[in-house]
Structure formats: C-alpha cells, structure tokens
mmCIF file with all atom_site columns, C-alpha atoms in Angstrom:
data_model
loop_
_atom_site.group_PDB
_atom_site.id
_atom_site.type_symbol
_atom_site.label_atom_id
_atom_site.label_alt_id
_atom_site.label_comp_id
_atom_site.label_asym_id
_atom_site.label_entity_id
_atom_site.label_seq_id
_atom_site.pdbx_PDB_ins_code
_atom_site.Cartn_x
_atom_site.Cartn_y
_atom_site.Cartn_z
_atom_site.occupancy
_atom_site.B_iso_or_equiv
_atom_site.pdbx_formal_charge
_atom_site.auth_seq_id
_atom_site.auth_comp_id
_atom_site.auth_asym_id
_atom_site.auth_atom_id
_atom_site.pdbx_PDB_model_num
ATOM 1   C CA . MET O 1 1   ? 207.065 -154.338 -16.993 1.00 0.00 ? 1   MET O CA 1
ATOM 2   C CA . ASN O 1 2   ? 206.894 -156.345 -12.916 1.00 0.00 ? 2   ASN O CA 1
ATOM 3   C CA . VAL O 1 3   ? 206.243 -159.495 -14.494 1.00 0.00 ? 3   VAL O CA 1
ATOM 4   C CA . LEU O 1 4   ? 205.077 -162.660 -12.561 1.00 0.00 ? 4   LEU O CA 1
ATOM 5   C CA . ILE O 1 5   ? 204.950 -165.851 -13.089 1.00 0.00 ? 5   ILE O CA 1
ATOM 6   C CA . ILE O 1 6   ? 202.684 -168.852 -11.165 1.00 0.00 ? 6   ILE O CA 1
ATOM 7   C CA . TYR O 1 7   ? 204.947 -171.794 -11.807 1.00 0.00 ? 7   TYR O CA 1
ATOM 8   C CA . ALA O 1 8   ? 203.111 -175.148 -11.633 1.00 0.00 ? 8   ALA O CA 1
ATOM 9   C CA . HIS O 1 9   ? 205.157 -178.291 -12.127 1.00 0.00 ? 9   HIS O CA 1
ATOM 10  C CA . PRO O 1 10  ? 206.415 -180.464 -9.563  1.00 0.00 ? 10  PRO O CA 1
ATOM 11  C CA . TYR O 1 11  ? 209.831 -181.360 -11.272 1.00 0.00 ? 11  TYR O CA 1
ATOM 12  C CA . PRO O 1 12  ? 213.138 -178.995 -11.652 1.00 0.00 ? 12  PRO O CA 1
ATOM 13  C CA . ALA O 1 13  ? 214.346 -180.369 -14.812 1.00 0.00 ? 13  ALA O CA 1
ATOM 14  C CA . SER O 1 14  ? 210.556 -180.616 -16.818 1.00 0.00 ? 14  SER O CA 1
ATOM 15  C CA . PHE O 1 15  ? 210.448 -178.328 -20.586 1.00 0.00 ? 15  PHE O CA 1
ATOM 16  C CA . ASN O 1 16  ? 207.777 -176.366 -18.025 1.00 0.00 ? 16  ASN O CA 1
ATOM 17  C CA . ALA O 1 17  ? 210.737 -175.359 -15.490 1.00 0.00 ? 17  ALA O CA 1
ATOM 18  C CA . ALA O 1 18  ? 212.667 -174.857 -19.081 1.00 0.00 ? 18  ALA O CA 1
ATOM 19  C CA . MET O 1 19  ? 210.076 -172.186 -20.219 1.00 0.00 ? 19  MET O CA 1
ATOM 20  C CA . LYS O 1 20  ? 209.955 -170.279 -16.962 1.00 0.00 ? 20  LYS O CA 1
ATOM 21  C CA . ASP O 1 21  ? 213.380 -170.532 -16.851 1.00 0.00 ? 21  ASP O CA 1
ATOM 22  C CA . ARG O 1 22  ? 214.057 -169.083 -20.167 1.00 0.00 ? 22  ARG O CA 1
ATOM 23  C CA . ALA O 1 23  ? 210.811 -166.370 -19.841 1.00 0.00 ? 23  ALA O CA 1
ATOM 24  C CA . VAL O 1 24  ? 213.290 -165.028 -16.196 1.00 0.00 ? 24  VAL O CA 1
ATOM 25  C CA . SER O 1 25  ? 216.653 -164.707 -18.424 1.00 0.00 ? 25  SER O CA 1
ATOM 26  C CA . VAL O 1 26  ? 215.029 -163.077 -21.438 1.00 0.00 ? 26  VAL O CA 1
ATOM 27  C CA . LEU O 1 27  ? 212.886 -161.013 -20.153 1.00 0.00 ? 27  LEU O CA 1
ATOM 28  C CA . GLN O 1 28  ? 215.141 -159.638 -17.472 1.00 0.00 ? 28  GLN O CA 1
ATOM 29  C CA . ASP O 1 29  ? 217.189 -159.309 -20.679 1.00 0.00 ? 29  ASP O CA 1
ATOM 30  C CA . MET O 1 30  ? 214.573 -156.468 -21.506 1.00 0.00 ? 30  MET O CA 1
ATOM 31  C CA . GLY O 1 31  ? 214.319 -154.480 -19.066 1.00 0.00 ? 31  GLY O CA 1
ATOM 32  C CA . HIS O 1 32  ? 211.541 -155.952 -16.809 1.00 0.00 ? 32  HIS O CA 1
ATOM 33  C CA . ALA O 1 33  ? 211.902 -156.716 -12.977 1.00 0.00 ? 33  ALA O CA 1
ATOM 34  C CA . VAL O 1 34  ? 210.414 -160.537 -12.447 1.00 0.00 ? 34  VAL O CA 1
ATOM 35  C CA . LYS O 1 35  ? 209.519 -162.520 -9.220  1.00 0.00 ? 35  LYS O CA 1
ATOM 36  C CA . VAL O 1 36  ? 208.414 -166.233 -8.925  1.00 0.00 ? 36  VAL O CA 1
ATOM 37  C CA . SER O 1 37  ? 205.866 -168.209 -8.018  1.00 0.00 ? 37  SER O CA 1
ATOM 38  C CA . ASP O 1 38  ? 207.031 -171.800 -7.568  1.00 0.00 ? 38  ASP O CA 1
ATOM 39  C CA . LEU O 1 39  ? 203.962 -173.279 -5.760  1.00 0.00 ? 39  LEU O CA 1
ATOM 40  C CA . TYR O 1 40  ? 205.752 -177.129 -5.646  1.00 0.00 ? 40  TYR O CA 1
ATOM 41  C CA . ALA O 1 41  ? 208.683 -175.703 -4.419  1.00 0.00 ? 41  ALA O CA 1
ATOM 42  C CA . MET O 1 42  ? 206.869 -173.296 -1.867  1.00 0.00 ? 42  MET O CA 1
ATOM 43  C CA . LYS O 1 43  ? 205.246 -175.578 -0.716  1.00 0.00 ? 43  LYS O CA 1
ATOM 44  C CA . PHE O 1 44  ? 201.898 -173.702 -1.199  1.00 0.00 ? 44  PHE O CA 1
ATOM 45  C CA . LYS O 1 45  ? 198.804 -175.034 0.739   1.00 0.00 ? 45  LYS O CA 1
ATOM 46  C CA . ALA O 1 46  ? 195.999 -176.116 -2.148  1.00 0.00 ? 46  ALA O CA 1
ATOM 47  C CA . VAL O 1 47  ? 193.556 -176.233 -0.368  1.00 0.00 ? 47  VAL O CA 1
ATOM 48  C CA . LEU O 1 48  ? 190.698 -173.264 0.495   1.00 0.00 ? 48  LEU O CA 1
ATOM 49  C CA . ASP O 1 49  ? 189.842 -174.699 3.639   1.00 0.00 ? 49  ASP O CA 1
ATOM 50  C CA . GLN O 1 50  ? 188.660 -172.035 7.400   1.00 0.00 ? 50  GLN O CA 1
ATOM 51  C CA . ASP O 1 51  ? 192.847 -171.718 7.969   1.00 0.00 ? 51  ASP O CA 1
ATOM 52  C CA . ASP O 1 52  ? 192.931 -169.613 5.688   1.00 0.00 ? 52  ASP O CA 1
ATOM 53  C CA . PHE O 1 53  ? 190.818 -167.109 8.226   1.00 0.00 ? 53  PHE O CA 1
ATOM 54  C CA . PRO O 1 54  ? 192.069 -166.729 10.944  1.00 0.00 ? 54  PRO O CA 1
ATOM 55  C CA . GLN O 1 55  ? 189.870 -164.458 12.662  1.00 0.00 ? 55  GLN O CA 1
ATOM 56  C CA . PRO O 1 56  ? 186.700 -165.158 10.994  1.00 0.00 ? 56  PRO O CA 1
ATOM 57  C CA . CYS O 1 57  ? 184.359 -161.575 10.752  1.00 0.00 ? 57  CYS O CA 1
ATOM 58  C CA . ASN O 1 58  ? 181.360 -164.520 12.022  1.00 0.00 ? 58  ASN O CA 1
ATOM 59  C CA . ARG O 1 59  ? 182.231 -167.377 13.367  1.00 0.00 ? 59  ARG O CA 1
ATOM 60  C CA . ASP O 1 60  ? 178.307 -168.441 13.611  1.00 0.00 ? 60  ASP O CA 1
ATOM 61  C CA . TYR O 1 61  ? 177.381 -168.642 10.219  1.00 0.00 ? 61  TYR O CA 1
ATOM 62  C CA . PHE O 1 62  ? 180.337 -169.572 7.370   1.00 0.00 ? 62  PHE O CA 1
ATOM 63  C CA . SER O 1 63  ? 180.559 -168.224 4.197   1.00 0.00 ? 63  SER O CA 1
ATOM 64  C CA . ILE O 1 64  ? 183.794 -168.227 2.128   1.00 0.00 ? 64  ILE O CA 1
ATOM 65  C CA . PRO O 1 65  ? 182.650 -164.392 -0.205  1.00 0.00 ? 65  PRO O CA 1
ATOM 66  C CA . GLY O 1 66  ? 182.135 -162.249 2.773   1.00 0.00 ? 66  GLY O CA 1
ATOM 67  C CA . GLU O 1 67  ? 185.240 -164.001 4.713   1.00 0.00 ? 67  GLU O CA 1
ATOM 68  C CA . GLN O 1 68  ? 187.445 -162.976 1.694   1.00 0.00 ? 68  GLN O CA 1
ATOM 69  C CA . VAL O 1 69  ? 186.411 -159.426 1.565   1.00 0.00 ? 69  VAL O CA 1
ATOM 70  C CA . ALA O 1 70  ? 186.536 -158.543 5.125   1.00 0.00 ? 70  ALA O CA 1
ATOM 71  C CA . GLY O 1 71  ? 189.952 -160.431 5.287   1.00 0.00 ? 71  GLY O CA 1
ATOM 72  C CA . VAL O 1 72  ? 190.594 -158.444 2.325   1.00 0.00 ? 72  VAL O CA 1
ATOM 73  C CA . ARG O 1 73  ? 189.678 -155.704 3.791   1.00 0.00 ? 73  ARG O CA 1
ATOM 74  C CA . ASN O 1 74  ? 191.196 -155.929 7.377   1.00 0.00 ? 74  ASN O CA 1
ATOM 75  C CA . GLY O 1 75  ? 194.200 -157.447 6.189   1.00 0.00 ? 75  GLY O CA 1
ATOM 76  C CA . THR O 1 76  ? 193.346 -161.007 7.778   1.00 0.00 ? 76  THR O CA 1
ATOM 77  C CA . LEU O 1 77  ? 194.012 -163.188 5.572   1.00 0.00 ? 77  LEU O CA 1
ATOM 78  C CA . ALA O 1 78  ? 196.764 -166.004 6.107   1.00 0.00 ? 78  ALA O CA 1
ATOM 79  C CA . PRO O 1 79  ? 199.828 -165.017 4.992   1.00 0.00 ? 79  PRO O CA 1
ATOM 80  C CA . ASP O 1 80  ? 200.935 -167.062 1.953   1.00 0.00 ? 80  ASP O CA 1
ATOM 81  C CA . ILE O 1 81  ? 197.912 -164.999 1.257   1.00 0.00 ? 81  ILE O CA 1
ATOM 82  C CA . GLN O 1 82  ? 198.527 -162.257 2.148   1.00 0.00 ? 82  GLN O CA 1
ATOM 83  C CA . ALA O 1 83  ? 202.140 -162.309 0.147   1.00 0.00 ? 83  ALA O CA 1
ATOM 84  C CA . GLU O 1 84  ? 200.772 -164.053 -3.003  1.00 0.00 ? 84  GLU O CA 1
ATOM 85  C CA . MET O 1 85  ? 198.455 -160.643 -3.015  1.00 0.00 ? 85  MET O CA 1
ATOM 86  C CA . LYS O 1 86  ? 200.898 -158.782 -2.831  1.00 0.00 ? 86  LYS O CA 1
ATOM 87  C CA . LYS O 1 87  ? 202.682 -159.598 -5.911  1.00 0.00 ? 87  LYS O CA 1
ATOM 88  C CA . VAL O 1 88  ? 199.795 -159.772 -8.238  1.00 0.00 ? 88  VAL O CA 1
ATOM 89  C CA . GLU O 1 89  ? 199.672 -156.195 -7.276  1.00 0.00 ? 89  GLU O CA 1
ATOM 90  C CA . TRP O 1 90  ? 203.208 -155.428 -7.844  1.00 0.00 ? 90  TRP O CA 1
ATOM 91  C CA . ALA O 1 91  ? 202.891 -156.838 -11.240 1.00 0.00 ? 91  ALA O CA 1
ATOM 92  C CA . ASP O 1 92  ? 201.805 -155.500 -14.939 1.00 0.00 ? 92  ASP O CA 1
ATOM 93  C CA . LEU O 1 93  ? 201.918 -159.128 -16.797 1.00 0.00 ? 93  LEU O CA 1
ATOM 94  C CA . LEU O 1 94  ? 201.257 -162.496 -14.357 1.00 0.00 ? 94  LEU O CA 1
ATOM 95  C CA . ILE O 1 95  ? 202.562 -164.985 -16.351 1.00 0.00 ? 95  ILE O CA 1
ATOM 96  C CA . PHE O 1 96  ? 200.812 -169.431 -16.161 1.00 0.00 ? 96  PHE O CA 1
ATOM 97  C CA . GLN O 1 97  ? 203.770 -171.152 -16.746 1.00 0.00 ? 97  GLN O CA 1
ATOM 98  C CA . PHE O 1 98  ? 201.710 -175.140 -16.028 1.00 0.00 ? 98  PHE O CA 1
ATOM 99  C CA . PRO O 1 99  ? 200.966 -178.516 -18.155 1.00 0.00 ? 99  PRO O CA 1
ATOM 100 C CA . ILE O 1 100 ? 197.592 -179.402 -19.274 1.00 0.00 ? 100 ILE O CA 1
ATOM 101 C CA . TRP O 1 101 ? 196.372 -182.451 -16.658 1.00 0.00 ? 101 TRP O CA 1
ATOM 102 C CA . TRP O 1 102 ? 193.397 -183.436 -17.731 1.00 0.00 ? 102 TRP O CA 1
ATOM 103 C CA . SER O 1 103 ? 192.147 -180.802 -19.831 1.00 0.00 ? 103 SER O CA 1
ATOM 104 C CA . SER O 1 104 ? 193.505 -178.743 -17.535 1.00 0.00 ? 104 SER O CA 1
ATOM 105 C CA . THR O 1 105 ? 195.002 -177.151 -14.714 1.00 0.00 ? 105 THR O CA 1
ATOM 106 C CA . PRO O 1 106 ? 197.544 -179.354 -12.640 1.00 0.00 ? 106 PRO O CA 1
ATOM 107 C CA . ALA O 1 107 ? 195.326 -178.672 -9.045  1.00 0.00 ? 107 ALA O CA 1
ATOM 108 C CA . ILE O 1 108 ? 197.998 -176.247 -7.257  1.00 0.00 ? 108 ILE O CA 1
ATOM 109 C CA . LEU O 1 109 ? 197.590 -173.836 -9.107  1.00 0.00 ? 109 LEU O CA 1
ATOM 110 C CA . LYS O 1 110 ? 193.666 -173.706 -8.702  1.00 0.00 ? 110 LYS O CA 1
ATOM 111 C CA . GLY O 1 111 ? 194.606 -173.680 -5.467  1.00 0.00 ? 111 GLY O CA 1
ATOM 112 C CA . TRP O 1 112 ? 196.234 -170.951 -6.141  1.00 0.00 ? 112 TRP O CA 1
ATOM 113 C CA . ILE O 1 113 ? 194.022 -169.394 -7.686  1.00 0.00 ? 113 ILE O CA 1
ATOM 114 C CA . ASP O 1 114 ? 190.749 -170.061 -5.215  1.00 0.00 ? 114 ASP O CA 1
ATOM 115 C CA . ARG O 1 115 ? 192.627 -168.963 -2.519  1.00 0.00 ? 115 ARG O CA 1
ATOM 116 C CA . VAL O 1 116 ? 194.295 -165.409 -3.016  1.00 0.00 ? 116 VAL O CA 1
ATOM 117 C CA . PHE O 1 117 ? 191.616 -164.555 -6.178  1.00 0.00 ? 117 PHE O CA 1
ATOM 118 C CA . ALA O 1 118 ? 189.348 -163.815 -3.402  1.00 0.00 ? 118 ALA O CA 1
ATOM 119 C CA . GLN O 1 119 ? 187.045 -161.490 -3.540  1.00 0.00 ? 119 GLN O CA 1
ATOM 120 C CA . GLY O 1 120 ? 187.214 -158.472 -2.278  1.00 0.00 ? 120 GLY O CA 1
ATOM 121 C CA . PHE O 1 121 ? 190.378 -158.104 -4.440  1.00 0.00 ? 121 PHE O CA 1
ATOM 122 C CA . VAL O 1 122 ? 190.716 -159.328 -7.845  1.00 0.00 ? 122 VAL O CA 1
ATOM 123 C CA . VAL O 1 123 ? 186.116 -158.265 -7.981  1.00 0.00 ? 123 VAL O CA 1
ATOM 124 C CA . ASN O 1 124 ? 183.531 -156.503 -6.215  1.00 0.00 ? 124 ASN O CA 1
ATOM 125 C CA . LEU O 1 125 ? 180.274 -158.254 -6.545  1.00 0.00 ? 125 LEU O CA 1
ATOM 126 C CA . ALA O 1 126 ? 178.680 -155.824 -4.515  1.00 0.00 ? 126 ALA O CA 1
ATOM 127 C CA . GLU O 1 127 ? 179.622 -153.095 -6.050  1.00 0.00 ? 127 GLU O CA 1
ATOM 128 C CA . ALA O 1 128 ? 179.357 -155.066 -10.024 1.00 0.00 ? 128 ALA O CA 1
ATOM 129 C CA . LYS O 1 129 ? 183.225 -154.904 -10.069 1.00 0.00 ? 129 LYS O CA 1
ATOM 130 C CA . VAL O 1 130 ? 184.007 -157.599 -12.519 1.00 0.00 ? 130 VAL O CA 1
ATOM 131 C CA . TYR O 1 131 ? 185.062 -158.041 -16.284 1.00 0.00 ? 131 TYR O CA 1
ATOM 132 C CA . SER O 1 132 ? 186.279 -154.133 -16.994 1.00 0.00 ? 132 SER O CA 1
ATOM 133 C CA . GLU O 1 133 ? 185.507 -153.035 -14.011 1.00 0.00 ? 133 GLU O CA 1
ATOM 134 C CA . GLY O 1 134 ? 187.756 -155.749 -11.903 1.00 0.00 ? 134 GLY O CA 1
ATOM 135 C CA . LEU O 1 135 ? 189.651 -154.635 -9.463  1.00 0.00 ? 135 LEU O CA 1
ATOM 136 C CA . LEU O 1 136 ? 192.692 -155.456 -11.805 1.00 0.00 ? 136 LEU O CA 1
ATOM 137 C CA . SER O 1 137 ? 191.838 -153.612 -14.323 1.00 0.00 ? 137 SER O CA 1
ATOM 138 C CA . GLY O 1 138 ? 195.398 -152.130 -15.795 1.00 0.00 ? 138 GLY O CA 1
ATOM 139 C CA . LYS O 1 139 ? 197.502 -156.212 -15.892 1.00 0.00 ? 139 LYS O CA 1
ATOM 140 C CA . LYS O 1 140 ? 197.443 -158.303 -18.229 1.00 0.00 ? 140 LYS O CA 1
ATOM 141 C CA . ALA O 1 141 ? 197.301 -161.647 -17.801 1.00 0.00 ? 141 ALA O CA 1
ATOM 142 C CA . MET O 1 142 ? 199.257 -164.915 -20.003 1.00 0.00 ? 142 MET O CA 1
ATOM 143 C CA . ILE O 1 143 ? 198.543 -168.763 -20.141 1.00 0.00 ? 143 ILE O CA 1
ATOM 144 C CA . SER O 1 144 ? 201.996 -170.521 -21.702 1.00 0.00 ? 144 SER O CA 1
ATOM 145 C CA . THR O 1 145 ? 200.852 -174.147 -20.781 1.00 0.00 ? 145 THR O CA 1
ATOM 146 C CA . THR O 1 146 ? 202.140 -177.451 -22.181 1.00 0.00 ? 146 THR O CA 1
ATOM 147 C CA . ALA O 1 147 ? 200.686 -180.608 -23.742 1.00 0.00 ? 147 ALA O CA 1
ATOM 148 C CA . GLY O 1 148 ? 201.369 -184.781 -24.304 1.00 0.00 ? 148 GLY O CA 1
ATOM 149 C CA . SER O 1 149 ? 199.136 -184.635 -27.735 1.00 0.00 ? 149 SER O CA 1
ATOM 150 C CA . PRO O 1 150 ? 199.552 -183.430 -30.792 1.00 0.00 ? 150 PRO O CA 1
ATOM 151 C CA . PRO O 1 151 ? 197.828 -180.134 -31.717 1.00 0.00 ? 151 PRO O CA 1
ATOM 152 C CA . GLU O 1 152 ? 195.357 -182.438 -33.591 1.00 0.00 ? 152 GLU O CA 1
ATOM 153 C CA . PHE O 1 153 ? 194.427 -183.959 -30.863 1.00 0.00 ? 153 PHE O CA 1
ATOM 154 C CA . TYR O 1 154 ? 193.109 -180.707 -28.632 1.00 0.00 ? 154 TYR O CA 1
ATOM 155 C CA . SER O 1 155 ? 191.369 -178.810 -32.267 1.00 0.00 ? 155 SER O CA 1
ATOM 156 C CA . GLU O 1 156 ? 188.333 -178.404 -32.002 1.00 0.00 ? 156 GLU O CA 1
ATOM 157 C CA . GLY O 1 157 ? 186.684 -182.136 -33.523 1.00 0.00 ? 157 GLY O CA 1
ATOM 158 C CA . GLY O 1 158 ? 189.918 -183.753 -32.037 1.00 0.00 ? 158 GLY O CA 1
ATOM 159 C CA . PRO O 1 159 ? 189.148 -186.572 -29.005 1.00 0.00 ? 159 PRO O CA 1
ATOM 160 C CA . HIS O 1 160 ? 189.717 -184.047 -26.905 1.00 0.00 ? 160 HIS O CA 1
ATOM 161 C CA . GLY O 1 161 ? 188.106 -181.247 -27.983 1.00 0.00 ? 161 GLY O CA 1
ATOM 162 C CA . ASP O 1 162 ? 189.086 -177.337 -28.367 1.00 0.00 ? 162 ASP O CA 1
ATOM 163 C CA . ILE O 1 163 ? 191.955 -176.870 -25.874 1.00 0.00 ? 163 ILE O CA 1
ATOM 164 C CA . ASN O 1 164 ? 190.416 -172.942 -26.028 1.00 0.00 ? 164 ASN O CA 1
ATOM 165 C CA . HIS O 1 165 ? 187.645 -174.059 -24.935 1.00 0.00 ? 165 HIS O CA 1
ATOM 166 C CA . HIS O 1 166 ? 189.173 -175.488 -21.972 1.00 0.00 ? 166 HIS O CA 1
ATOM 167 C CA . LEU O 1 167 ? 191.102 -172.915 -20.913 1.00 0.00 ? 167 LEU O CA 1
ATOM 168 C CA . MET O 1 168 ? 188.168 -170.910 -21.080 1.00 0.00 ? 168 MET O CA 1
ATOM 169 C CA . SER O 1 169 ? 187.237 -170.766 -17.356 1.00 0.00 ? 169 SER O CA 1
ATOM 170 C CA . LEU O 1 170 ? 190.881 -169.871 -16.773 1.00 0.00 ? 170 LEU O CA 1
ATOM 171 C CA . TRP O 1 171 ? 191.420 -166.661 -19.588 1.00 0.00 ? 171 TRP O CA 1
ATOM 172 C CA . HIS O 1 172 ? 187.307 -166.146 -19.705 1.00 0.00 ? 172 HIS O CA 1
ATOM 173 C CA . ASN O 1 173 ? 186.169 -167.152 -16.571 1.00 0.00 ? 173 ASN O CA 1
ATOM 174 C CA . THR O 1 174 ? 188.467 -165.898 -14.144 1.00 0.00 ? 174 THR O CA 1
ATOM 175 C CA . PHE O 1 175 ? 191.108 -163.568 -16.196 1.00 0.00 ? 175 PHE O CA 1
ATOM 176 C CA . GLU O 1 176 ? 188.691 -161.186 -17.937 1.00 0.00 ? 176 GLU O CA 1
ATOM 177 C CA . PHE O 1 177 ? 186.123 -161.293 -15.518 1.00 0.00 ? 177 PHE O CA 1
ATOM 178 C CA . CYS O 1 178 ? 189.002 -159.921 -13.005 1.00 0.00 ? 178 CYS O CA 1
ATOM 179 C CA . GLY O 1 179 ? 189.386 -157.239 -15.070 1.00 0.00 ? 179 GLY O CA 1
ATOM 180 C CA . MET O 1 180 ? 192.127 -157.844 -16.784 1.00 0.00 ? 180 MET O CA 1
ATOM 181 C CA . GLU O 1 181 ? 193.240 -158.222 -20.669 1.00 0.00 ? 181 GLU O CA 1
ATOM 182 C CA . VAL O 1 182 ? 194.951 -161.652 -21.899 1.00 0.00 ? 182 VAL O CA 1
ATOM 183 C CA . VAL O 1 183 ? 197.305 -161.814 -23.370 1.00 0.00 ? 183 VAL O CA 1
ATOM 184 C CA . PRO O 1 184 ? 196.678 -164.405 -26.935 1.00 0.00 ? 184 PRO O CA 1
ATOM 185 C CA . THR O 1 185 ? 198.394 -167.869 -25.362 1.00 0.00 ? 185 THR O CA 1
ATOM 186 C CA . PHE O 1 186 ? 201.056 -169.929 -26.045 1.00 0.00 ? 186 PHE O CA 1
ATOM 187 C CA . TYR O 1 187 ? 200.773 -173.036 -26.645 1.00 0.00 ? 187 TYR O CA 1
ATOM 188 C CA . VAL O 1 188 ? 203.721 -176.474 -26.938 1.00 0.00 ? 188 VAL O CA 1
ATOM 189 C CA . PHE O 1 189 ? 202.122 -179.973 -28.094 1.00 0.00 ? 189 PHE O CA 1
ATOM 190 C CA . ASN O 1 190 ? 204.136 -182.701 -27.414 1.00 0.00 ? 190 ASN O CA 1
ATOM 191 C CA . ALA O 1 191 ? 205.683 -182.184 -24.727 1.00 0.00 ? 191 ALA O CA 1
ATOM 192 C CA . GLY O 1 192 ? 206.392 -185.428 -23.219 1.00 0.00 ? 192 GLY O CA 1
ATOM 193 C CA . VAL O 1 193 ? 208.297 -186.959 -27.202 1.00 0.00 ? 193 VAL O CA 1
ATOM 194 C CA . MET O 1 194 ? 210.498 -183.804 -27.888 1.00 0.00 ? 194 MET O CA 1
ATOM 195 C CA . ASP O 1 195 ? 213.990 -184.429 -28.903 1.00 0.00 ? 195 ASP O CA 1
ATOM 196 C CA . ASP O 1 196 ? 216.444 -182.418 -27.686 1.00 0.00 ? 196 ASP O CA 1
ATOM 197 C CA . LEU O 1 197 ? 216.448 -179.976 -31.366 1.00 0.00 ? 197 LEU O CA 1
ATOM 198 C CA . GLN O 1 198 ? 212.772 -179.336 -30.969 1.00 0.00 ? 198 GLN O CA 1
ATOM 199 C CA . PHE O 1 199 ? 213.013 -178.947 -27.016 1.00 0.00 ? 199 PHE O CA 1
ATOM 200 C CA . ASN O 1 200 ? 215.099 -176.464 -27.687 1.00 0.00 ? 200 ASN O CA 1
ATOM 201 C CA . ALA O 1 201 ? 213.401 -176.063 -31.331 1.00 0.00 ? 201 ALA O CA 1
ATOM 202 C CA . GLU O 1 202 ? 210.355 -174.985 -28.645 1.00 0.00 ? 202 GLU O CA 1
ATOM 203 C CA . LEU O 1 203 ? 212.633 -172.736 -26.313 1.00 0.00 ? 203 LEU O CA 1
ATOM 204 C CA . GLU O 1 204 ? 213.504 -170.395 -28.928 1.00 0.00 ? 204 GLU O CA 1
ATOM 205 C CA . ARG O 1 205 ? 209.960 -169.922 -30.444 1.00 0.00 ? 205 ARG O CA 1
ATOM 206 C CA . TRP O 1 206 ? 209.365 -168.917 -26.865 1.00 0.00 ? 206 TRP O CA 1
ATOM 207 C CA . GLU O 1 207 ? 211.938 -166.562 -26.025 1.00 0.00 ? 207 GLU O CA 1
ATOM 208 C CA . GLU O 1 208 ? 210.759 -164.748 -29.173 1.00 0.00 ? 208 GLU O CA 1
ATOM 209 C CA . TYR O 1 209 ? 206.762 -165.292 -28.024 1.00 0.00 ? 209 TYR O CA 1
ATOM 210 C CA . LEU O 1 210 ? 208.278 -163.192 -25.353 1.00 0.00 ? 210 LEU O CA 1
ATOM 211 C CA . ARG O 1 211 ? 210.373 -160.433 -27.072 1.00 0.00 ? 211 ARG O CA 1
ATOM 212 C CA . LEU O 1 212 ? 207.070 -159.352 -28.641 1.00 0.00 ? 212 LEU O CA 1
ATOM 213 C CA . LEU O 1 213 ? 205.421 -158.905 -25.634 1.00 0.00 ? 213 LEU O CA 1
#
C-alpha cells in the first residue's frame, strides 16, 4: 500500500511522535511506501481564507464551495493545498495521528481537513457523489490518537462521554462522507502519565495493530 500519515503534534519528543515513527518503521518493513505530512514542522496554514484562492472565479460574491470546486477543476488552489492533495491521491491508506484536545483534534489538523478536503476533490454535492459514491472511494482512513484521561472517562456514561461519539464527525461525517472505508480507531489512554514500561508496551501494541492491517 501507499500510506500517508497526517501527523499533528507540536513536540518531537511526544508519545504521538514515537507512534508516528514506529508506524513509518513498521509499515516500511512490511513493504509499504510511506509519506508523512508533519503539520507543525511544515507550519501548515490552518485557516481557510481567501488566500487559498489566488485566482478567484467570482470576485463579486465569495462562495467557499464554489471557489473550491473551481480551484480543483482549474488547478488554481494555493500551492500548499495542491501539494497535500497529490499526497492524498497517491495514498491507499490515510492515518491521522494526533492527541485528543478538548475531546477533538488539534486545530491544525482540522485546518488541514478544511483546506485539503475541498469540494470537488473529496465530494461532488451537485452530483450526489458522497458516502459510497464519494470521490475518495477505494481509499481507507484510520484514526490513531492519544488521550490524557483514563478510558473510563471517555466511556459511555463517563464524565467526558463516549470518545467514539466525539470523533464521529471525523470518521463518519468526514471519512465516510468522502467515500473512504474506515479502519477501527487505535486509542492510547493515560498517555501523559505512562512510565517507560507502559510507553514501550503501548508502542508494541501499536506495532502489532499495524501488522494486522
């Protein structure tokens, strides 16, 4: 497979970084081709704005969906967006590696989705090309994420609520909406308080998970 890891954590010494590095090593060892979009290292612009459309199709009325469709069709989106789109086109599997912040993704990752998953590239609403007909049909996507809280905090009835519910907007309303097959999420809880033994055990569990993909 061709695997794209979209990695969103600001610190190279983090457990998320270790998971990203282990994934690259394991997947390449298995014979897969791997690319990484390290969003913080790239200083990826997280805000979708008019700068994303250097050649707007309508200078009188600014419509983001309209500009995205035209930008995809004409190849006129901002260069950083087009570069990420080429990686997505290349990939068979997209792995989103990030920490849970406020029961959601870091803003930089949400910005990557806002800008790269443009209408006309991942869906075509005018032709009802969504879900099973989405433009990313045939690709797979998965979430690999860490939480500082214990699992019971993010369980149904727990104080934070079911973590799968919090991430549904990502795996269902984004990945499945665009036509991708969703691989079950890999969770690591208590990430901020692990000792070395737990740290290594979780990395080994992650490697085993990857080898079964």
